[in-house]
């Protein structure tokens, strides 16, 4: 590697640092949970409340999932050492795919190594130059990349703007699109806002378009039985394709999927490149994910806990004088305006034993820096009150609240 090239890379890194965008990773030395232990400066360890994981149902360290994964290791081994179509398909891959499909009200599902891969591989096999994809401007990076890899004509509408969506649908039709697919996140992760699925599906029906929803921040805990945003809005049939992850509420390990009509899933199995050219999920993840689905389908207790926590959290933060984005999703963004303030508050909170993450431009618009807190079912009332007290003290220290 030449000195010139490394200098070029170093100067890019300097730019990132100067812009205040350099990401540092804290090291967790306990299981992922409501309470975690984090390595701190000087070989110290800090016990903190974790308010920034996607561990919505608290299943990441659930003994039932851990036991299922251990059993799988003992009886099915560690890895598959093959892509699915050569010799990497187990009975449990198919069982999990069929369970996910049933849960989401679709014919079948297909597993990927991650939802990033599911979204990355979804569009290219299904649509071509003759077709159009209309995408929400705030869609997840993996949807954006997946659309880039596809030859279909691309259209974009402002976040949740139904007037613009209809304009784009009409444009695509005028441009002679053969098939049109609308692509949206079910929940937008920076705001915790829901996509307006009834309106989106109504426009799709009116203009003969299809609807794809990425439900990563919903599957397992939003809607009846936790079946996600389509179920929440009574649009299970109006949404044609659902993608999602095993890496958030459903245990938080690894894995993604697409659920859809049989021919769609069958063609993805033949043509989706991240499926064809990447390793199969390991048995431990499959068995634990099946148990996660058992738990999610068995009852509402974890979801009830999650939403009680979310209410307690929202109410308490508002009482302290914080400005929140409105909503009911367990993503609760605390709006702070300037990036500096979000960073200072996050750092003061860590010293108070509360782990949160600040988000600022370019991840969110300029002047809308925030701390994105996320509730989970592993937190107790007492944990939430502890975190609220910390937000009270730290907020006053850095001047975020009076
Ligand atoms: C987390 C997330 C993904 C990526 O899922 P992985 O399984 O972690 O790759 C994709 N889309 C959305 C909306 C997400 O929130």
Coordinates of C-alpha atoms and ligand atoms in Angstrom, one line a residue:
X1 CA 0.0 0.0 0.0
X2 CA 1.5 3.3 -1.0
X3 CA 2.2 6.2 1.4
X4 CA 0.1 8.4 -0.9
X5 CA -2.9 6.2 -0.5
X6 CA -2.6 5.9 3.3
X7 CA -2.2 9.7 3.6
X8 CA -5.4 10.1 1.5
X9 CA -7.2 7.7 3.9
X10 CA -5.9 9.5 7.0
X11 CA -7.0 12.8 5.6
X12 CA -10.5 11.4 5.2
X13 CA -10.4 10.3 8.8
X14 CA -9.3 13.7 9.9
X15 CA -12.2 15.2 8.0
X16 CA -14.6 12.9 9.8
X17 CA -13.1 13.9 13.2
X18 CA -13.1 17.6 12.4
X19 CA -16.8 17.4 11.5
X20 CA -17.4 15.8 14.9
X21 CA -18.8 12.7 13.2
X22 CA -16.2 10.2 14.3
X23 CA -17.9 7.2 15.9
X24 CA -16.3 5.5 18.9
X25 CA -17.5 2.1 20.2
X26 CA -17.9 1.4 23.8
X27 CA -17.2 -2.2 24.8
X28 CA -19.8 -4.2 26.7
X29 CA -18.5 -6.9 28.9
X30 CA -21.9 -8.3 30.2
X31 CA -24.8 -9.8 28.2
X32 CA -26.9 -7.3 26.3
X33 CA -29.8 -6.4 28.7
X34 CA -31.5 -3.6 30.6
X35 CA -28.5 -3.4 32.9
X36 CA -25.1 -3.8 31.2
X37 CA -21.5 -3.5 32.2
X38 CA -19.3 -1.4 29.9
X39 CA -15.5 -1.1 29.9
X40 CA -14.5 2.4 30.9
X41 CA -11.3 4.5 30.9
X42 CA -8.3 3.2 32.9
X43 CA -9.4 -0.4 33.0
X44 CA -12.5 0.5 35.0
X45 CA -15.9 -0.9 34.4
X46 CA -19.2 1.0 34.6
X47 CA -22.6 -0.5 35.3
X48 CA -25.2 1.4 33.3
X49 CA -28.9 1.2 32.3
X50 CA -29.0 0.6 28.6
X51 CA -31.5 2.9 26.9
X52 CA -30.2 2.6 23.3
X53 CA -30.6 -1.1 22.3
X54 CA -33.1 -2.5 19.8
X55 CA -33.7 -5.2 22.5
X56 CA -37.4 -4.2 22.6
X57 CA -38.8 -7.3 24.2
X58 CA -35.7 -7.9 26.4
X59 CA -35.1 -11.3 24.7
X60 CA -31.4 -10.8 23.9
X61 CA -30.3 -12.6 27.1
X62 CA -33.6 -14.5 27.7
X63 CA -32.7 -17.9 29.3
X64 CA -35.2 -19.7 27.0
X65 CA -33.4 -18.4 23.9
X66 CA -30.0 -19.1 25.4
X67 CA -31.0 -22.7 26.3
X68 CA -32.4 -23.3 22.7
X69 CA -29.1 -22.0 21.2
X70 CA -27.1 -24.2 23.5
X71 CA -29.1 -27.3 22.7
X72 CA -28.7 -26.5 19.0
X73 CA -24.9 -26.2 19.4
X74 CA -24.8 -29.7 21.1
X75 CA -27.0 -31.5 18.7
X76 CA -26.7 -29.6 15.4
X77 CA -23.2 -28.2 15.5
X78 CA -21.8 -24.7 15.1
X79 CA -21.9 -23.7 11.5
X80 CA -23.3 -24.7 8.1
X81 CA -20.2 -24.0 6.0
X82 CA -22.4 -23.6 2.9
X83 CA -24.8 -21.4 1.1
X84 CA -28.4 -22.6 1.3
X85 CA -28.6 -24.2 -2.2
X86 CA -25.4 -26.3 -2.1
X87 CA -25.6 -28.0 1.3
X88 CA -26.5 -25.3 3.8
X89 CA -30.3 -25.8 4.2
X90 CA -31.4 -27.5 7.4
X91 CA -34.9 -28.6 8.4
X92 CA -34.9 -25.6 10.8
X93 CA -34.2 -23.1 8.1
X94 CA -37.4 -24.1 6.4
X95 CA -39.3 -24.4 9.7
X96 CA -38.3 -20.8 10.7
X97 CA -39.2 -19.5 7.2
X98 CA -42.6 -21.0 7.4
X99 CA -43.2 -19.8 10.9
X100 CA -42.2 -16.2 9.9
X101 CA -44.5 -16.4 6.9
X102 CA -47.4 -17.6 9.0
X103 CA -46.7 -15.0 11.6
X104 CA -46.7 -12.2 9.0
X105 CA -49.7 -13.5 7.0
X106 CA -47.7 -14.3 3.8
X107 CA -47.3 -17.5 1.7
X108 CA -43.6 -18.0 2.5
X109 CA -40.5 -16.3 3.7
X110 CA -36.8 -16.5 2.8
X111 CA -33.9 -16.0 5.3
X112 CA -30.9 -13.8 4.7
X113 CA -27.8 -13.2 6.9
X114 CA -29.2 -9.9 7.8
X115 CA -32.1 -7.6 6.9
X116 CA -29.4 -5.4 5.2
X117 CA -28.9 -8.3 2.8
X118 CA -32.7 -9.0 2.5
X119 CA -33.2 -5.3 1.4
X120 CA -30.0 -5.4 -0.7
X121 CA -31.1 -8.5 -2.6
X122 CA -34.8 -7.9 -2.9
X123 CA -35.4 -5.4 -5.7
X124 CA -32.9 -6.4 -8.4
X125 CA -34.4 -9.9 -9.2
X126 CA -38.1 -8.6 -9.1
X127 CA -38.0 -5.4 -11.2
X128 CA -36.2 -4.2 -14.3
X129 CA -35.8 -1.2 -16.6
X130 CA -39.4 -1.3 -17.5
X131 CA -40.5 -0.8 -13.9
X132 CA -40.5 1.9 -11.2
X133 CA -39.7 2.0 -7.4
X134 CA -41.0 4.9 -5.4
X135 CA -39.1 5.3 -2.1
X136 CA -39.6 7.4 1.1
X137 CA -36.7 9.8 1.5
X138 CA -36.0 8.6 5.0
X139 CA -35.9 4.9 4.2
X140 CA -33.1 2.8 5.7
X141 CA -29.7 2.8 4.0
X142 CA -30.2 -0.9 3.0
X143 CA -33.4 -0.1 1.0
X144 CA -31.5 2.8 -0.7
X145 CA -28.7 0.5 -1.6
X146 CA -31.0 -2.3 -2.7
X147 CA -32.8 0.1 -5.0
X148 CA -29.5 1.3 -6.4
X149 CA -28.6 -2.2 -7.4
X150 CA -31.8 -2.6 -9.3
X151 CA -32.4 -1.3 -12.9
X152 CA -35.9 0.0 -12.2
X153 CA -36.5 3.7 -12.6
X154 CA -36.2 5.5 -9.2
X155 CA -38.6 8.0 -7.6
X156 CA -38.5 9.6 -4.2
X157 CA -41.1 11.3 -2.0
X158 CA -40.5 13.4 1.2
X159 CA -40.9 11.4 4.4
X160 CA -44.6 10.3 4.8
X161 CA -45.8 13.0 2.3
X162 CA -48.8 11.4 0.7
X163 CA -49.3 14.3 -1.8
X164 CA -45.8 13.7 -3.1
X165 CA -46.2 10.0 -3.2
X166 CA -49.3 10.4 -5.4
X167 CA -47.4 12.8 -7.7
X168 CA -44.6 10.2 -8.0
X169 CA -47.1 7.5 -8.8
X170 CA -48.6 9.6 -11.5
X171 CA -45.2 10.5 -12.9
X172 CA -44.2 6.8 -13.0
X173 CA -47.4 6.0 -14.8
X174 CA -46.8 8.8 -17.3
X175 CA -43.3 7.5 -17.8
X176 CA -44.8 4.2 -18.8
X177 CA -43.8 2.1 -15.9
X178 CA -44.9 -1.6 -16.3
X179 CA -44.9 -2.4 -12.6
X180 CA -44.6 0.1 -9.7
X181 CA -43.4 -0.7 -6.2
X182 CA -43.7 1.6 -3.2
X183 CA -41.0 1.0 -0.6
X184 CA -41.2 2.3 2.9
X185 CA -39.9 1.6 6.4
X186 CA -42.8 0.6 8.7
X187 CA -41.3 2.7 11.5
X188 CA -38.8 5.5 10.8
X189 CA -36.0 4.8 13.3
X190 CA -34.8 8.4 14.0
X191 CA -38.3 9.7 14.9
X192 CA -40.3 6.6 15.9
X193 CA -42.9 7.7 13.4
X194 CA -45.1 5.1 11.7
X195 CA -45.5 5.1 7.9
X196 CA -49.1 6.0 7.1
X197 CA -49.9 2.5 5.7
X198 CA -53.6 2.9 5.2
X199 CA -53.0 6.0 3.0
X200 CA -50.0 4.3 1.2
X201 CA -52.0 1.1 0.5
X202 CA -55.0 3.1 -0.7
X203 CA -52.8 5.1 -3.1
X204 CA -51.2 1.8 -4.2
X205 CA -54.6 0.3 -4.9
X206 CA -55.8 3.4 -6.8
X207 CA -52.7 3.4 -9.0
X208 CA -52.2 -0.3 -9.3
X209 CA -48.9 -0.3 -7.4
X210 CA -47.3 -2.8 -5.0
X211 CA -46.2 -2.1 -1.4
X212 CA -43.0 -3.2 0.3
X213 CA -42.6 -2.5 4.0
X214 CA -39.3 -2.9 6.0
X215 CA -40.7 -3.7 9.5
X216 CA -37.4 -4.0 11.4
X217 CA -38.5 -1.6 14.2
X218 CA -41.9 -3.3 14.6
X219 CA -41.9 -7.0 14.2
X220 CA -42.6 -8.7 17.5
X221 CA -44.0 -5.8 19.4
X222 CA -46.2 -3.6 17.2
X223 CA -49.8 -4.5 16.3
X224 CA -51.9 -7.4 17.3
X225 CA -49.7 -10.3 18.5
X226 CA -46.7 -8.2 17.5
X227 CA -47.2 -9.0 13.8
X228 CA -46.0 -5.5 12.9
X229 CA -47.2 -2.3 11.3
X230 CA -49.3 -3.9 8.5
X231 CA -51.2 -5.7 11.2
X232 CA -51.5 -2.6 13.4
X233 CA -53.2 -0.8 10.5
X234 CA -55.3 -3.7 9.3
X235 CA -53.3 -3.8 6.0
X236 CA -51.7 -7.3 6.2
X237 CA -53.1 -7.9 2.7
X238 CA -52.5 -4.4 1.4
X239 CA -48.7 -4.8 2.0
X240 CA -47.3 -7.2 -0.6
X241 CA -43.7 -7.7 0.7
X242 CA -42.5 -7.5 4.3
X243 CA -38.8 -7.5 5.2
X244 CA -37.5 -7.7 8.7
X245 CA -34.7 -8.7 11.1
X246 CA -34.0 -11.3 13.8
X247 CA -31.5 -8.7 15.1
X248 CA -33.8 -6.5 17.0
X249 CA -36.9 -7.6 19.0
X250 CA -36.7 -11.3 18.1
X251 CA -33.6 -12.0 20.2
X252 CA -31.2 -9.5 18.6
X253 CA -28.6 -12.0 17.3
X254 CA -28.5 -12.0 13.5
X255 CA -30.6 -12.7 10.4
X256 CA -33.1 -11.1 8.1
X257 CA -36.0 -12.2 5.9
X258 CA -38.4 -11.4 3.2
X259 CA -42.0 -12.6 3.5
X260 CA -44.2 -12.5 0.4
X261 CA -46.4 -14.4 -2.1
X262 CA -45.0 -17.8 -3.1
X263 CA -43.7 -17.0 -6.6
X264 CA -41.8 -13.9 -5.2
X265 CA -40.1 -15.9 -2.5
X266 CA -39.4 -18.7 -5.1
X267 CA -37.7 -16.3 -7.5
X268 CA -35.7 -14.6 -4.7
X269 CA -34.3 -18.1 -3.8
X270 CA -33.2 -18.5 -7.4
X271 CA -31.9 -15.0 -8.0
X272 CA -31.3 -12.9 -4.9
X273 CA -27.5 -12.4 -4.8
X274 CA -26.9 -12.1 -1.0
X275 CA -28.9 -15.3 -0.6
X276 CA -27.1 -17.2 -3.3
X277 CA -23.6 -16.1 -2.5
X278 CA -23.5 -15.9 1.3
X279 CA -23.4 -18.4 4.1
X280 CA -26.6 -19.9 5.7
X281 CA -27.6 -18.9 9.2
X282 CA -26.3 -21.2 11.9
X283 CA -28.5 -23.7 13.8
X284 CA -28.2 -21.9 17.2
X285 CA -29.7 -18.7 15.7
X286 CA -32.5 -20.7 14.0
X287 CA -33.5 -22.6 17.1
X288 CA -33.4 -19.6 19.3
X289 CA -35.4 -17.5 16.8
X290 CA -38.1 -20.2 16.7
X291 CA -38.3 -19.9 20.5
X292 CA -38.5 -16.1 20.2
X293 CA -41.4 -16.5 17.9
X294 CA -43.1 -18.9 20.3
X295 CA -42.7 -16.3 23.1
X296 CA -44.0 -13.5 20.8
X297 CA -47.0 -15.5 19.7
X298 CA -47.8 -17.0 23.1
X299 CA -49.0 -13.7 24.8
X300 CA -48.9 -10.0 25.2
X301 CA -47.1 -9.8 28.6
X302 CA -43.8 -8.5 27.2
X303 CA -45.5 -6.1 24.8
X304 CA -47.7 -4.8 27.7
X305 CA -44.5 -4.3 29.8
X306 CA -42.8 -2.5 26.9
X307 CA -45.7 -0.1 26.4
X308 CA -46.1 0.6 30.1
X309 CA -42.5 1.4 30.3
X310 CA -42.8 3.6 27.2
X311 CA -45.7 5.6 28.8
X312 CA -43.9 6.0 32.1
X313 CA -40.8 7.1 30.3
X314 CA -42.5 9.7 28.1
X315 CA -44.6 11.1 30.9
X316 CA -41.6 11.4 33.2
X317 CA -39.4 13.1 30.5
X318 CA -42.1 15.6 29.7
X319 CA -42.6 16.4 33.4
X320 CA -38.8 17.2 33.6
X321 CA -39.3 19.7 30.8
X322 CA -37.8 17.8 27.9
X323 CA -39.2 18.2 24.3
X324 CA -40.1 14.9 22.8
X325 CA -41.3 13.9 19.3
X326 CA -44.9 12.9 19.8
X327 CA -45.8 9.2 19.4
X328 CA -46.4 5.9 21.0
X329 CA -43.4 3.8 19.6
X330 CA -40.8 2.7 22.2
X331 CA -38.3 4.9 20.3
X332 CA -38.6 8.1 22.3
X333 CA -36.4 10.9 20.8
X334 CA -35.4 13.7 23.2
X335 CA -35.0 16.8 21.0
X336 CA -32.0 19.0 21.9
X337 CA -31.3 21.2 18.8
X338 CA -27.6 21.5 18.6
X339 CA -25.2 18.6 18.2
X340 CA -23.0 19.8 21.0
X341 CA -25.8 19.7 23.5
X342 CA -26.8 16.2 22.5
X343 CA -23.2 15.0 22.9
X344 CA -22.8 16.8 26.3
X345 CA -26.0 15.4 27.6
X346 CA -25.2 11.8 26.5
X347 CA -21.8 12.1 28.1
X348 CA -23.2 13.5 31.4
X349 CA -25.8 10.7 31.4
X350 CA -23.1 8.1 31.0
X351 CA -21.5 9.5 34.1
X352 CA -24.9 9.2 35.8
X353 CA -25.1 5.5 34.8
X354 CA -27.4 5.8 31.8
X355 CA -26.2 4.7 28.4
X356 CA -27.9 6.7 25.5
X357 CA -26.8 7.7 22.1
X358 CA -26.8 11.2 20.5
X359 CA -27.8 11.6 16.9
X360 CA -27.0 14.7 14.8
X361 CA -26.5 15.9 11.3
X362 CA -26.2 14.2 8.8
X363 CA -28.1 11.4 10.4
X364 CA -30.9 13.8 11.3
X365 CA -31.5 17.3 9.8
X366 CA -29.3 20.2 11.0
X367 CA -30.7 21.8 14.2
X368 CA -32.6 18.7 15.1
X369 CA -29.9 16.9 17.2
X370 CA -31.4 14.5 19.6
X371 CA -30.8 11.7 22.1
X372 CA -32.7 8.7 20.8
X373 CA -33.9 6.7 23.8
X374 CA -35.4 3.3 23.3
X375 CA -37.6 1.5 25.9
X376 CA -37.5 -2.3 26.4
X377 CA -39.4 -4.8 28.4
X378 CA -36.4 -5.8 30.5
X379 CA -36.5 -2.5 32.4
X380 CA -38.5 -2.2 35.7
X381 CA -40.4 0.8 37.0
X382 CA -37.5 1.4 39.3
X383 CA -35.0 1.4 36.4
X384 CA -37.1 4.0 34.6
X385 CA -37.4 6.2 37.7
X386 CA -33.6 5.9 38.1
X387 CA -33.1 6.9 34.5
X388 CA -35.5 9.8 34.9
X389 CA -33.6 11.1 37.9
X390 CA -30.4 10.9 35.9
X391 CA -32.0 12.8 33.0
X392 CA -33.1 15.5 35.5
X393 CA -29.7 16.0 37.0
X394 CA -27.6 15.7 33.8
X395 CA -30.1 17.9 31.9
X396 CA -29.6 20.7 34.4
X397 CA -25.9 20.3 34.5
X398 CA -25.5 20.7 30.7
X399 CA -28.4 23.3 30.4
X400 CA -30.8 21.1 28.4
X401 CA -33.6 21.8 30.9
X402 CA -34.1 24.6 33.4
Ligands
LIG1 C1 -31.9 -2.5 11.6 C2 -32.5 -2.2 10.3 C3 -32.1 -2.9 9.1 C4 -30.9 -3.8 9.1 O1 -31.2 -5.0 9.8 P1 -30.0 -6.0 10.1 O2 -30.7 -7.3 10.2 O3 -29.3 -5.6 11.3 O4 -29.1 -6.0 8.9 C5 -32.8 -2.7 8.0 N1 -33.8 -1.8 7.9 C6 -34.2 -1.1 9.0 C7 -35.4 -0.2 8.9 C8 -33.6 -1.3 10.2 O5 -34.0 -0.6 11.3

